[in-house]
PDB file of C-alpha atoms and ligand atoms in Angstrom:
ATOM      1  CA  UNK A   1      45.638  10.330  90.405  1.00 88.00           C
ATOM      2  CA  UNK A   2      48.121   9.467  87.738  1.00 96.00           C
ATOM      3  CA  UNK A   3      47.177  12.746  85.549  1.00 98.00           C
ATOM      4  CA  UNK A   4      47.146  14.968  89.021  1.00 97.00           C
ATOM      5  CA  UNK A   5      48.496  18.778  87.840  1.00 95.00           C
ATOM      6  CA  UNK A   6      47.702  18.273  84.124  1.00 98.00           C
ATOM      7  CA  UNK A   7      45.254  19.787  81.632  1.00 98.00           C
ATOM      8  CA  UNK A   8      43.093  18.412  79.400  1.00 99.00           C
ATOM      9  CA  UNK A   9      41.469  19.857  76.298  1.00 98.00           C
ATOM     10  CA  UNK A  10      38.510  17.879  75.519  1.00 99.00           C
ATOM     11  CA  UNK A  11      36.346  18.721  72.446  1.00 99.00           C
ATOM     12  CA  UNK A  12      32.375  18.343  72.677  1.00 98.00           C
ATOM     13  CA  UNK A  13      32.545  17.122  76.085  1.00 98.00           C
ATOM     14  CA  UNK A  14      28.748  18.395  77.049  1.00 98.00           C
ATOM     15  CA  UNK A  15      27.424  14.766  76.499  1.00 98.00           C
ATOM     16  CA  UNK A  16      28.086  11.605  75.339  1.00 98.00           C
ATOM     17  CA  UNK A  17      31.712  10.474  74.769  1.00 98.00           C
ATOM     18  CA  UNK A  18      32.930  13.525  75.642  1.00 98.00           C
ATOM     19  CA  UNK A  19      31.059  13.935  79.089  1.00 98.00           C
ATOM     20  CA  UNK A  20      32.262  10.537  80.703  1.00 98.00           C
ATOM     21  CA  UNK A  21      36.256  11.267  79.167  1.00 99.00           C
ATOM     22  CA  UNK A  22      36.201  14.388  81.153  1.00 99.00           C
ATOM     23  CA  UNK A  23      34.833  12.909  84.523  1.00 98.00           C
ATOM     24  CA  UNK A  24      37.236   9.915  83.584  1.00 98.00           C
ATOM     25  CA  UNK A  25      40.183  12.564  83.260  1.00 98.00           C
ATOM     26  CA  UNK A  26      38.640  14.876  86.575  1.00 98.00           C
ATOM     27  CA  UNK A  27      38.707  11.407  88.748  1.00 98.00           C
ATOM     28  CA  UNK A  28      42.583  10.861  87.494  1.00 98.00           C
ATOM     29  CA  UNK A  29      43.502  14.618  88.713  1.00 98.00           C
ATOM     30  CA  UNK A  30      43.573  16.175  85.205  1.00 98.00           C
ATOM     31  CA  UNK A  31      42.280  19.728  85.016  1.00 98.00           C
ATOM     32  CA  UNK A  32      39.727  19.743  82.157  1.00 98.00           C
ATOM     33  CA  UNK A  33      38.513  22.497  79.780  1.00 99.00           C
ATOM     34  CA  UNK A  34      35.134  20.775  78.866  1.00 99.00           C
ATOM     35  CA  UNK A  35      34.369  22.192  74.904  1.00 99.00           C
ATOM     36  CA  UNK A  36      30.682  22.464  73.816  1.00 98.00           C
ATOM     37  CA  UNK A  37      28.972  24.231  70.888  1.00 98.00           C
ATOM     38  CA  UNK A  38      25.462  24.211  71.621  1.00 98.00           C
ATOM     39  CA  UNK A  39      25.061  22.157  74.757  1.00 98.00           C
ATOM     40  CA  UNK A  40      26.047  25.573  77.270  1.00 98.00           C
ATOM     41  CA  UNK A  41      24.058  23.919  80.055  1.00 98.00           C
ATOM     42  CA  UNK A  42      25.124  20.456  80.446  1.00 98.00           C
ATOM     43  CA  UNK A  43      28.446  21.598  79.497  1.00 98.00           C
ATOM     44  CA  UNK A  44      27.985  24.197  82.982  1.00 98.00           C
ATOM     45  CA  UNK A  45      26.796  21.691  85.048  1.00 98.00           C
ATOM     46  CA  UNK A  46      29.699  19.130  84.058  1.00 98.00           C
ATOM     47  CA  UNK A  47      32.120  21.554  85.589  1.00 98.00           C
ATOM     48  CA  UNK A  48      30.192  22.489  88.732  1.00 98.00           C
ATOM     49  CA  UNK A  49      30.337  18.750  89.425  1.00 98.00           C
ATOM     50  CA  UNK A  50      33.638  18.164  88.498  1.00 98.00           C
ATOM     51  CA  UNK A  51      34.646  21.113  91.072  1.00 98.00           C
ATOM     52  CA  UNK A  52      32.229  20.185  93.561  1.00 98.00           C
ATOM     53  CA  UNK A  53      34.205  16.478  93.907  1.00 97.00           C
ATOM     54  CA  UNK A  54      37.381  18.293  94.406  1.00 97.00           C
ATOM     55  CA  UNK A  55      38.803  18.843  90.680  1.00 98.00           C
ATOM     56  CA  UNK A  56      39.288  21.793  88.230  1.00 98.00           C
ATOM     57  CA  UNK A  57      37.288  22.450  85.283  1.00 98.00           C
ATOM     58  CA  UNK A  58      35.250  25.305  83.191  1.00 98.00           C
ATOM     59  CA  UNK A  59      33.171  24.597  79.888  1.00 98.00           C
ATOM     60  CA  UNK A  60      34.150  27.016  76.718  1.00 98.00           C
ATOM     61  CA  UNK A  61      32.156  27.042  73.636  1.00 98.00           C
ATOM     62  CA  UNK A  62      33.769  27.057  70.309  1.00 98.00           C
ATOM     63  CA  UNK A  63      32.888  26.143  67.042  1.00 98.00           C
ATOM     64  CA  UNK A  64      35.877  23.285  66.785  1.00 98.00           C
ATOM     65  CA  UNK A  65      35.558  23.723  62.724  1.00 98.00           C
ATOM     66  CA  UNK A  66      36.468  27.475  63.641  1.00 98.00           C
ATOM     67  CA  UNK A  67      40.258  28.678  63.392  1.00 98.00           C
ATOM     68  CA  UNK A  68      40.039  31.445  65.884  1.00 98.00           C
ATOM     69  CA  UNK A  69      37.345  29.749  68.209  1.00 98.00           C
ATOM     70  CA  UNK A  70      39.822  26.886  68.661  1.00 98.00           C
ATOM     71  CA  UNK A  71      42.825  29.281  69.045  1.00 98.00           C
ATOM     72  CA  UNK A  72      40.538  31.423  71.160  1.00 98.00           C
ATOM     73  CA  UNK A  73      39.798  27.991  73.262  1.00 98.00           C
ATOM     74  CA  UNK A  74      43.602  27.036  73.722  1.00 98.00           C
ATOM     75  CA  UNK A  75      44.571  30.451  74.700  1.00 98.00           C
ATOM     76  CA  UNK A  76      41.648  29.888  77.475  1.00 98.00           C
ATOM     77  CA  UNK A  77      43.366  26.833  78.929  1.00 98.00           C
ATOM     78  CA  UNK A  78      46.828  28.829  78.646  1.00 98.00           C
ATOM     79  CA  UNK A  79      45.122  32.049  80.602  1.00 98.00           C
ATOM     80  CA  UNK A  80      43.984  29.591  83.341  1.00 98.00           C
ATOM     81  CA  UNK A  81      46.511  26.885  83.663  1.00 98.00           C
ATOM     82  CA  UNK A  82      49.517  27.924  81.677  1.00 98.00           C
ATOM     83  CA  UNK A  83      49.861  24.490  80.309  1.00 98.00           C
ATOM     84  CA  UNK A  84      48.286  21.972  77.884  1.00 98.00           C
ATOM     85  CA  UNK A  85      48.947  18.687  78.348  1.00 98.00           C
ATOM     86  CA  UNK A  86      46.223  16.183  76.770  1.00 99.00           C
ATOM     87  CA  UNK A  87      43.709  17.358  73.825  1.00 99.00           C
ATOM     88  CA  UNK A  88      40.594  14.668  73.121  1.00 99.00           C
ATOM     89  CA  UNK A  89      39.491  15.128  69.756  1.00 99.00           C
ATOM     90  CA  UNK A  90      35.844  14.239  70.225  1.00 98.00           C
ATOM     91  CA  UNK A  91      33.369  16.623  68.830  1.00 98.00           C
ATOM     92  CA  UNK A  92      31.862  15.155  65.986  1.00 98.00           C
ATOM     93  CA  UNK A  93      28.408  15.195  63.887  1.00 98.00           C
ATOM     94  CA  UNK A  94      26.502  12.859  60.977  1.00 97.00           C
ATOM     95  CA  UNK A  95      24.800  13.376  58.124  1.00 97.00           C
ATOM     96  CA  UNK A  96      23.687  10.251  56.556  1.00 95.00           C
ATOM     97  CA  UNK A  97      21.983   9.593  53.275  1.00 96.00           C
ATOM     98  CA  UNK A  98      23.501   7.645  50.362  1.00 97.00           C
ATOM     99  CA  UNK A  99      25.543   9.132  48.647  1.00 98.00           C
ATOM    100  CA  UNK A 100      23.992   9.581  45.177  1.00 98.00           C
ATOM    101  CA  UNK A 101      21.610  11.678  47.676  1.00 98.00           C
ATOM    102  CA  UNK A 102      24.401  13.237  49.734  1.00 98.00           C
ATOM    103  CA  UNK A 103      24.503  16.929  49.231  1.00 98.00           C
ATOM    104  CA  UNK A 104      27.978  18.516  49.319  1.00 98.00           C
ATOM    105  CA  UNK A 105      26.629  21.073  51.944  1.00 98.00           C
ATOM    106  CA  UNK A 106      26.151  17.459  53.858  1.00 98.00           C
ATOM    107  CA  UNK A 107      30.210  16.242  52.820  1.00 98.00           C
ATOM    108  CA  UNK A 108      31.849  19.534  53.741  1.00 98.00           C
ATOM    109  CA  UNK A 109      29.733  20.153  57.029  1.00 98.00           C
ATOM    110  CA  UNK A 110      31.042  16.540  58.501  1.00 98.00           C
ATOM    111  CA  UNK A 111      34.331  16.877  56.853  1.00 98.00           C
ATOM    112  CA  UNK A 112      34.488  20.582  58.496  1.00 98.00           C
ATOM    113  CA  UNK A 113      33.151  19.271  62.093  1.00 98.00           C
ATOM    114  CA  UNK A 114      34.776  15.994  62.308  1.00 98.00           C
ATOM    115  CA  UNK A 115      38.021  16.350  60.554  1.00 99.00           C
ATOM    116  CA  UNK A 116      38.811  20.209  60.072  1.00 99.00           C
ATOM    117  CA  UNK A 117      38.542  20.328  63.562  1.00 99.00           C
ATOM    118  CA  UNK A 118      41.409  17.914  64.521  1.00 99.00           C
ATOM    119  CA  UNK A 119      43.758  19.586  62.033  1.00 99.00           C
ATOM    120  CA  UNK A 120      42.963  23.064  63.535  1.00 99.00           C
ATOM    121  CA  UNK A 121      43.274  21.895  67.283  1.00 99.00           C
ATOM    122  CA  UNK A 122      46.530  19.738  66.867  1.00 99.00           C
ATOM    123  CA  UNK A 123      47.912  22.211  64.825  1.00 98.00           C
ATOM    124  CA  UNK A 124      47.144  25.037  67.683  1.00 98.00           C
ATOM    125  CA  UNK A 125      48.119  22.633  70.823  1.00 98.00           C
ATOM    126  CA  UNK A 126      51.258  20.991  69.243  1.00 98.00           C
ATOM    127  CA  UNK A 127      53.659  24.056  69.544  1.00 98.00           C
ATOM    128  CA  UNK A 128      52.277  24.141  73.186  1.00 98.00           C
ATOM    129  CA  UNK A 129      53.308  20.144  73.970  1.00 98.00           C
ATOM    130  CA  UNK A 130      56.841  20.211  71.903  1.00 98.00           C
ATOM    131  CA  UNK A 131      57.864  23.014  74.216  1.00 98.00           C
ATOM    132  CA  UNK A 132      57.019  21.161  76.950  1.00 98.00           C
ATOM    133  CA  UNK A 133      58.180  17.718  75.854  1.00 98.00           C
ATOM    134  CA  UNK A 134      55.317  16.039  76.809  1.00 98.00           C
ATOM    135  CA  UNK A 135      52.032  15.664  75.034  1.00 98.00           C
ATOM    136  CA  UNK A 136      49.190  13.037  74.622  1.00 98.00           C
ATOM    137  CA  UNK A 137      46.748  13.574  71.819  1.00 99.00           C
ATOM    138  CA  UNK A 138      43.826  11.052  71.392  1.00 99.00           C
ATOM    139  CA  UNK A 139      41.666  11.491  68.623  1.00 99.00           C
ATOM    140  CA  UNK A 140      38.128   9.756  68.176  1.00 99.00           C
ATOM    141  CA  UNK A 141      37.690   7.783  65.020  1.00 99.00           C
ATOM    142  CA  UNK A 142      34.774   5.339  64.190  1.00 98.00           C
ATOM    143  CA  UNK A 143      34.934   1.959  63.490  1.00 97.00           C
ATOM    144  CA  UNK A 144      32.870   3.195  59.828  1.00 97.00           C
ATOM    145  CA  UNK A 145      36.700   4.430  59.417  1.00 98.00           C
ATOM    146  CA  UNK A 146      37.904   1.104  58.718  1.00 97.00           C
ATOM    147  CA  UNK A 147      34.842  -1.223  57.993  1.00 95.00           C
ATOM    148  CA  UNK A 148      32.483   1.451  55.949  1.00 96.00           C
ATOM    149  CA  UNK A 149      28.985   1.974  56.671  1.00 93.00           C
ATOM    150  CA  UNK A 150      26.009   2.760  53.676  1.00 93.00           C
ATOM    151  CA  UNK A 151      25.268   6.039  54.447  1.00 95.00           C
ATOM    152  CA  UNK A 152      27.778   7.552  56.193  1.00 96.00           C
ATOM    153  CA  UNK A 153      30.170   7.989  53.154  1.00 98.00           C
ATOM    154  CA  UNK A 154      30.978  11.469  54.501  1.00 98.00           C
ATOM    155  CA  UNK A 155      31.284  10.471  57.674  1.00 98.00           C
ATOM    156  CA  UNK A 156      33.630   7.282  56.913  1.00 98.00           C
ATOM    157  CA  UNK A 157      35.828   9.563  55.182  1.00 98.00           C
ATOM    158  CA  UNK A 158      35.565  12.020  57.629  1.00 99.00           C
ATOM    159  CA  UNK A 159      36.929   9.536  60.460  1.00 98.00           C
ATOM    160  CA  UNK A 160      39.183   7.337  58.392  1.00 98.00           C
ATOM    161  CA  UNK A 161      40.971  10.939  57.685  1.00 99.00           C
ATOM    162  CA  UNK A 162      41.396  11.121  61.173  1.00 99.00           C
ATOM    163  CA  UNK A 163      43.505   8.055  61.293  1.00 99.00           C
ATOM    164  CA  UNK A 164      45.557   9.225  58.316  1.00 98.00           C
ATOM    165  CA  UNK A 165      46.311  12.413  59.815  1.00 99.00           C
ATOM    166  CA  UNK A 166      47.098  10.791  63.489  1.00 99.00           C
ATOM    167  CA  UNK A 167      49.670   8.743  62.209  1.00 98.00           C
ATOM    168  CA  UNK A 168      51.543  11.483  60.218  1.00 99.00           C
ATOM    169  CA  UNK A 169      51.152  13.606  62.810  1.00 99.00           C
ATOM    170  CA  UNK A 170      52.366  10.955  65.215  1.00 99.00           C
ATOM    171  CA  UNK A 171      55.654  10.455  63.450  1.00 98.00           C
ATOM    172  CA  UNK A 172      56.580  14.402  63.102  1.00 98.00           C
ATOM    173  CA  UNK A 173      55.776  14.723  67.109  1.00 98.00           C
ATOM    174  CA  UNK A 174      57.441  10.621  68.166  1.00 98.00           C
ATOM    175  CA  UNK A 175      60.614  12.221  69.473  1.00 98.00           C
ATOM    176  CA  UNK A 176      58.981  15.432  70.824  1.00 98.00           C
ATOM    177  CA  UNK A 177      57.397  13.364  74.100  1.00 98.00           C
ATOM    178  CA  UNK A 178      53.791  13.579  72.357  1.00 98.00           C
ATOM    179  CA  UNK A 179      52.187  10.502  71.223  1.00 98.00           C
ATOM    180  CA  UNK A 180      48.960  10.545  69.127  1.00 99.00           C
ATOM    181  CA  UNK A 181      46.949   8.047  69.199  1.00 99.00           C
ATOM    182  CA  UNK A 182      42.728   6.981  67.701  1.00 99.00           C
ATOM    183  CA  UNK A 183      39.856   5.493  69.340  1.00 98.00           C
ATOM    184  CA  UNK A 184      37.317   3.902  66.690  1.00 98.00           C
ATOM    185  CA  UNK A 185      34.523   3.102  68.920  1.00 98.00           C
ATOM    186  CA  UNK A 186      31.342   0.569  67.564  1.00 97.00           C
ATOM    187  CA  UNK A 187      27.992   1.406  68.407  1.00 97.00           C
ATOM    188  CA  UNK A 188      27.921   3.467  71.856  1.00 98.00           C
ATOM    189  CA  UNK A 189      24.888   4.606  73.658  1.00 97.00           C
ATOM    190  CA  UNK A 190      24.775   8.184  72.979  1.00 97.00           C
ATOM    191  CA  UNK A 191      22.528  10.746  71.465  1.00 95.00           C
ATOM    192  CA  UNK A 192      24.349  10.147  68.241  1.00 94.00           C
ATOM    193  CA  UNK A 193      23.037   5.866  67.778  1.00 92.00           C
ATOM    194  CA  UNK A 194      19.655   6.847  69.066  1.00 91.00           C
ATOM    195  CA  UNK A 195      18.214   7.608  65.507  1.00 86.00           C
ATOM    196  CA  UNK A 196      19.507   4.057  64.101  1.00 88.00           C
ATOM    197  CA  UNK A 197      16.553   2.233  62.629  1.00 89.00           C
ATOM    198  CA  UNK A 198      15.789  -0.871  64.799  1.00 92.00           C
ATOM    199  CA  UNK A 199      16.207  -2.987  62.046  1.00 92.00           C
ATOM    200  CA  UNK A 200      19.960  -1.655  61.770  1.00 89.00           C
ATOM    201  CA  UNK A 201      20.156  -2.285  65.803  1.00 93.00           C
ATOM    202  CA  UNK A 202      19.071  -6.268  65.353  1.00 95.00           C
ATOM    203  CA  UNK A 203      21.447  -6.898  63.100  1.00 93.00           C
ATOM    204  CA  UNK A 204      24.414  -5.226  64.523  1.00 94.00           C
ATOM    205  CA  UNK A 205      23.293  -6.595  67.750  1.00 96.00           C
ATOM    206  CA  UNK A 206      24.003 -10.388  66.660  1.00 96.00           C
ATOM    207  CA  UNK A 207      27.364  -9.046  64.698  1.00 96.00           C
ATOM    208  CA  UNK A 208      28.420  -7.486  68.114  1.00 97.00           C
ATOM    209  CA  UNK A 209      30.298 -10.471  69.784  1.00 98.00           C
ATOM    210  CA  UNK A 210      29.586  -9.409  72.999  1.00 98.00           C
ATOM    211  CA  UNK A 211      25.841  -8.428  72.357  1.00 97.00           C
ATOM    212  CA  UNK A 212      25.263  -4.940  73.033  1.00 97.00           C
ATOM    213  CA  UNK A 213      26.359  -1.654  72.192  1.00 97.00           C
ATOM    214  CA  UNK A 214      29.126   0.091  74.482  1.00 98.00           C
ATOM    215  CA  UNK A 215      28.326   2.869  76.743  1.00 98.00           C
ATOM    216  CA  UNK A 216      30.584   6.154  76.929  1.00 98.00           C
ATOM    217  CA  UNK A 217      32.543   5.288  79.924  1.00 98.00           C
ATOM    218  CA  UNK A 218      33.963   2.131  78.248  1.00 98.00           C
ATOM    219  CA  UNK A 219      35.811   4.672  75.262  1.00 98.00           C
ATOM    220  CA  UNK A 220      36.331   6.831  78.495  1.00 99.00           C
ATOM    221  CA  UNK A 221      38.106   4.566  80.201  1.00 98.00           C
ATOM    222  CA  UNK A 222      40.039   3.442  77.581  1.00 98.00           C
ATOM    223  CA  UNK A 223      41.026   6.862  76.756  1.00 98.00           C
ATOM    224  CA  UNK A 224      42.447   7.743  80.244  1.00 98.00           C
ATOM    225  CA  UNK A 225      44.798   4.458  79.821  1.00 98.00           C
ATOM    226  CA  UNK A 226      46.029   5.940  76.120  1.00 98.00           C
ATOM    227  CA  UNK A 227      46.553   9.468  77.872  1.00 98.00           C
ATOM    228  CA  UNK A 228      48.445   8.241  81.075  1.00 97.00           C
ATOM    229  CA  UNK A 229      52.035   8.498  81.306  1.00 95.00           C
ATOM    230  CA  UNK A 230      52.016   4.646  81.258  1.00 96.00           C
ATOM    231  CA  UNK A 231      51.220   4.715  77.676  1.00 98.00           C
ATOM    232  CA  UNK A 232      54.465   6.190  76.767  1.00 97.00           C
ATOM    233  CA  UNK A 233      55.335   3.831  73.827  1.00 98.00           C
ATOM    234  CA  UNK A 234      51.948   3.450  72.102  1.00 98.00           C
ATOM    235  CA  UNK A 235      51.888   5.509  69.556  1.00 99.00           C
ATOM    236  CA  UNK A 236      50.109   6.066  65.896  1.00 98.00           C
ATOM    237  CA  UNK A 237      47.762   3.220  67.188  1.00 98.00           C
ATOM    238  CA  UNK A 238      44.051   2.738  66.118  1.00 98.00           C
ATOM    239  CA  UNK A 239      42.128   1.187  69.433  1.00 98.00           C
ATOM    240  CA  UNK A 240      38.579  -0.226  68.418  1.00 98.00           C
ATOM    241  CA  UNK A 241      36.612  -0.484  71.160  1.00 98.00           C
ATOM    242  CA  UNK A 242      33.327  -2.444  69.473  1.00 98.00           C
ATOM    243  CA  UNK A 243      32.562  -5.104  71.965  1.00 98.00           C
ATOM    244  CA  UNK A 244      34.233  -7.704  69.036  1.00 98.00           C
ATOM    245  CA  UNK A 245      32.008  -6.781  66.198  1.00 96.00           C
ATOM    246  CA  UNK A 246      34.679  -5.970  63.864  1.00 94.00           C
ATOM    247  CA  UNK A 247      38.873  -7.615  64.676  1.00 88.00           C
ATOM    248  CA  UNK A 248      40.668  -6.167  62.405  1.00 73.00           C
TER     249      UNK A 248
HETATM  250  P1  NAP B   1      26.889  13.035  70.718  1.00 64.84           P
HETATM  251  O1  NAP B   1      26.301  12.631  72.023  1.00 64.84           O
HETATM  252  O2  NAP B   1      26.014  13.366  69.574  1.00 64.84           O
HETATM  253  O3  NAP B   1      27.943  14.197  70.991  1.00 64.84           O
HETATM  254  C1  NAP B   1      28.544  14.921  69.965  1.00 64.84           C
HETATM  255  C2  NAP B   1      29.367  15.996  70.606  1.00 64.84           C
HETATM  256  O4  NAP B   1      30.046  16.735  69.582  1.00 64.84           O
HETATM  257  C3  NAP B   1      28.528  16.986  71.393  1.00 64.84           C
HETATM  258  O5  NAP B   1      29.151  17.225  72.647  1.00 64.84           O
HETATM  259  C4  NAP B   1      28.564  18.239  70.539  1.00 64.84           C
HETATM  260  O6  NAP B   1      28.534  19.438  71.277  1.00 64.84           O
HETATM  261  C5  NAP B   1      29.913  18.109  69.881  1.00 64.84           C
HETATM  262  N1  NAP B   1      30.008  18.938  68.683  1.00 64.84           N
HETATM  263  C6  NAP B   1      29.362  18.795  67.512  1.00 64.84           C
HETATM  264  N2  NAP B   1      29.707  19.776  66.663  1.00 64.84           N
HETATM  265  C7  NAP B   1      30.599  20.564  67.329  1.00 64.84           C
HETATM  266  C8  NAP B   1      31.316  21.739  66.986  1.00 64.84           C
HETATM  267  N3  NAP B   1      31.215  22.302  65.774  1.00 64.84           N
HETATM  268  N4  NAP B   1      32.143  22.286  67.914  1.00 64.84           N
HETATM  269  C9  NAP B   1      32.266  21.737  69.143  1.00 64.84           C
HETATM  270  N5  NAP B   1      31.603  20.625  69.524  1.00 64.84           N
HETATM  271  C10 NAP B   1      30.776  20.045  68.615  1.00 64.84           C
HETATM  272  O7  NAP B   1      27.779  11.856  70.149  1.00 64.84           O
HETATM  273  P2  NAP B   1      28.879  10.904  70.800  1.00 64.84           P
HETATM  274  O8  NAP B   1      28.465   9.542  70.471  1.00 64.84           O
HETATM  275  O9  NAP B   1      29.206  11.260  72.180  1.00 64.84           O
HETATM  276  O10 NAP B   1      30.092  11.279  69.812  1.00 64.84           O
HETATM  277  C11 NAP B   1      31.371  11.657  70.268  1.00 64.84           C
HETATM  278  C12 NAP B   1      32.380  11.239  69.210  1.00 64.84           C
HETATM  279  O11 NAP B   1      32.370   9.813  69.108  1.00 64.84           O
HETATM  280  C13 NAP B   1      32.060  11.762  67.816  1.00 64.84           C
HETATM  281  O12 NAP B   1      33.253  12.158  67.165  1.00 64.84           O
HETATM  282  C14 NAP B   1      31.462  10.552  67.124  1.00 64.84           C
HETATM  283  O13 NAP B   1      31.617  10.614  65.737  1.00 64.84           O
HETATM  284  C15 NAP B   1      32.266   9.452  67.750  1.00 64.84           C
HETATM  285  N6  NAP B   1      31.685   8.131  67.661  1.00 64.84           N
HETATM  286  C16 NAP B   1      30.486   7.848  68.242  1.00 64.84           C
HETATM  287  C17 NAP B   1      29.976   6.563  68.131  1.00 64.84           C
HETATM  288  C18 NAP B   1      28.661   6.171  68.747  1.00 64.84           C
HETATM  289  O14 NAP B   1      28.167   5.072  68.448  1.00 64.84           O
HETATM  290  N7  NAP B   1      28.068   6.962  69.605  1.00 64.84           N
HETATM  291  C19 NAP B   1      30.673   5.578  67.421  1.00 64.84           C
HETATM  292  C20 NAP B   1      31.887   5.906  66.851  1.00 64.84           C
HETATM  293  C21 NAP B   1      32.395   7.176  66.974  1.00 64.84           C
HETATM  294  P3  NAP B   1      27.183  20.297  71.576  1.00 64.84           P
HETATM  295  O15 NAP B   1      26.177  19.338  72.132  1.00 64.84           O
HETATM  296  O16 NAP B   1      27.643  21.315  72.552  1.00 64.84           O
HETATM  297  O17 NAP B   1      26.776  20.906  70.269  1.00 64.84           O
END
C-alpha cells in the first residue's frame, strides 16, 4: 500500500489505459478521482468496485480540453480529499487520415484533446503539489511520438508535444518534490487499436519483439512504479512500454 492516504487524478479512466491505472493506483491505497467524458457508466461502476474492495474513489466528467471543466475537476478532488497528489494524463483521441487529407477541424480536435489537456491540468494541479512539496505527474505519450506513424500526423505531434512539455515542465517543478515523467506505450489492447487494419496488425506483430500487443495493465503497472515514492529521482524520463518493437 505504498500510495495509502494519497490522491490520484486520473484523466479518461472509464476504459482502457485509464481503467486498469486507477485499479492499479486503488490496489496501492491511492484515492482516485476516475475522469470520463462520455463513458458515465463504466466510469460509475469503476468506483463502486473500487469502494466495494475497500478503497476510495468517485468518477467526474469533464471535458479535459476544457479550462473550467478541468479546474472544476481539481477543485472536486480538493472538496473531497483536500489534497492532490498524482495526476495521470491519459485521456486521449485519434483522427487518422494522411495528411494532405487531414482537415484542420481533425489537427486542432487531437491537439485540443491530447495535448491542450495536459497543459490545462498540470497547469491547474501544479500550484496544488509545490505547496505540498510532493507531486508525481505521469503523462501518456505514444510511441508515434518518437517513431512517427502515416496517418496519425496530428496525433504524433499531438504526443511528441507531450514529451516536450513534460520535460520543461519537469525542470521548473525538479526542486519542488514533483517529478514528471511520460509513458509512450506500443500497440495496447484497447478500444483505441481495435480499428487497425489487419494488415497493419501482421506487420507490427513480427516488428513487436515480443509478439503481441500489450494489454492496459502492463502501462498500469508501470505507471504505479513511476508514481511511487520509490521513483523519487526519475524524472523528465520517456518510458516505452512496446514489448521491444521500437529501442530507442
Ligand atoms: P481508449 O480506450 O479509446 O480510451 C480513451 C480515453 O480517453 C477514454 O477513457 C475517454 O473517455 C478519454 N477521453 C477522450 N476524450 C476525452 C476528453 N475530452 N475528456 C476526458 N476524457 C476523454 O484508449 P486507450 O488506449 O485506453 O488510450 C489511453 C491513452 O493511451 C490515450 O492518450 C492514447 O493516446 C494512449 N495510447 C494508447 C495506445 C494504444 O495502443 N491503445 C498506444 C499509445 C498511446 P470517455 O470514454 O469517457 O469519452
Amino acid at each position: 500500500m505504498e500510495l495509502q492516504g494519497q490522491v490520484a487524478i486520473i484523466t479518461g479512466a472509464g476504459r482502457g489505459i485509464g481503467r486498469a491505472t486507477a485499479l492499479e493506483l486503488a490496489a496501492a491505497g491511492a484515492r482516485v478521482l476516475i475522469n470520463y467524458q462520455h463513458s458515465a457508466a463504466a466510469a460509475t461502476q469503476l468506483a463502486a468496485d473500487i469502494i466495494a474492495n475497500g478503497g476510495d474513489a468517485f468518477s467526474y466528467q469533464a471535458n479535459v480540453s476544457d479550462e473550467q471543466a478541468v479546474q472544476g475537476m481539481m477543485q472536486a478532488a480538493l472538496d473531497r480529499w483536500g489534497r492532490i497528489d498524482i495526476l495521470i494524463n491519459n485521456a486521449g483521441i485519434t483522427a487518422d487520415a494522411p495528411l494532405a487529407r487531414l482537415r484542420p477541424e481533425q489537427w486542432q480536435q487531437v491537439l485540443d484533446i491530447d495535448l491542450t489537456s495536459v497543459f490545462l491540468c498540470c497547469r491547474a494541479v501544479t500550484p496544488i503539489m509545490r505547496a505540498a512539496g510532493y507531486g508525481r505527474i505521469v503523462s501518456v505519450s505514444s510511441l508515434a511520438a518518437l517513431a512517427g506513424n502515416v496517418g496519425q500526423t496530428n496525433y504524433a505531434a499531438a504526443k511528441a508535444g507531450i514529451i516536450g512539455l513534460s520535460r520543461s515542465l519537469a525542470r521548473e517543478v525538479a526542486r519542488d518534490g514533483i517529478t514528471v515523467n511520460i509513458v509512450a506505450p506500443g500497440y495496447i489492447e484497447t478500444d483505441m487499436v481495435e480499428t487497425v487494419p489487419e494488415a497493419l496488425r501482421a506487420w507490427a506483430l513480427q516488428a513487436i519483439a515480443i509478439g503481441r500487443f500489450g494489454y492496459p495493465e502492463e502501462v498500469a503497472a508501470a505507471i504505479r512504479f513511476l508514481v511511487s515514492p520509490r521513483a523519487s529521482y526519475i524524472t523528465g524520463h520517456v518510458l516505452t512500454i512496446d514489448g521491444g518493437w521500437v529501442m530507442p
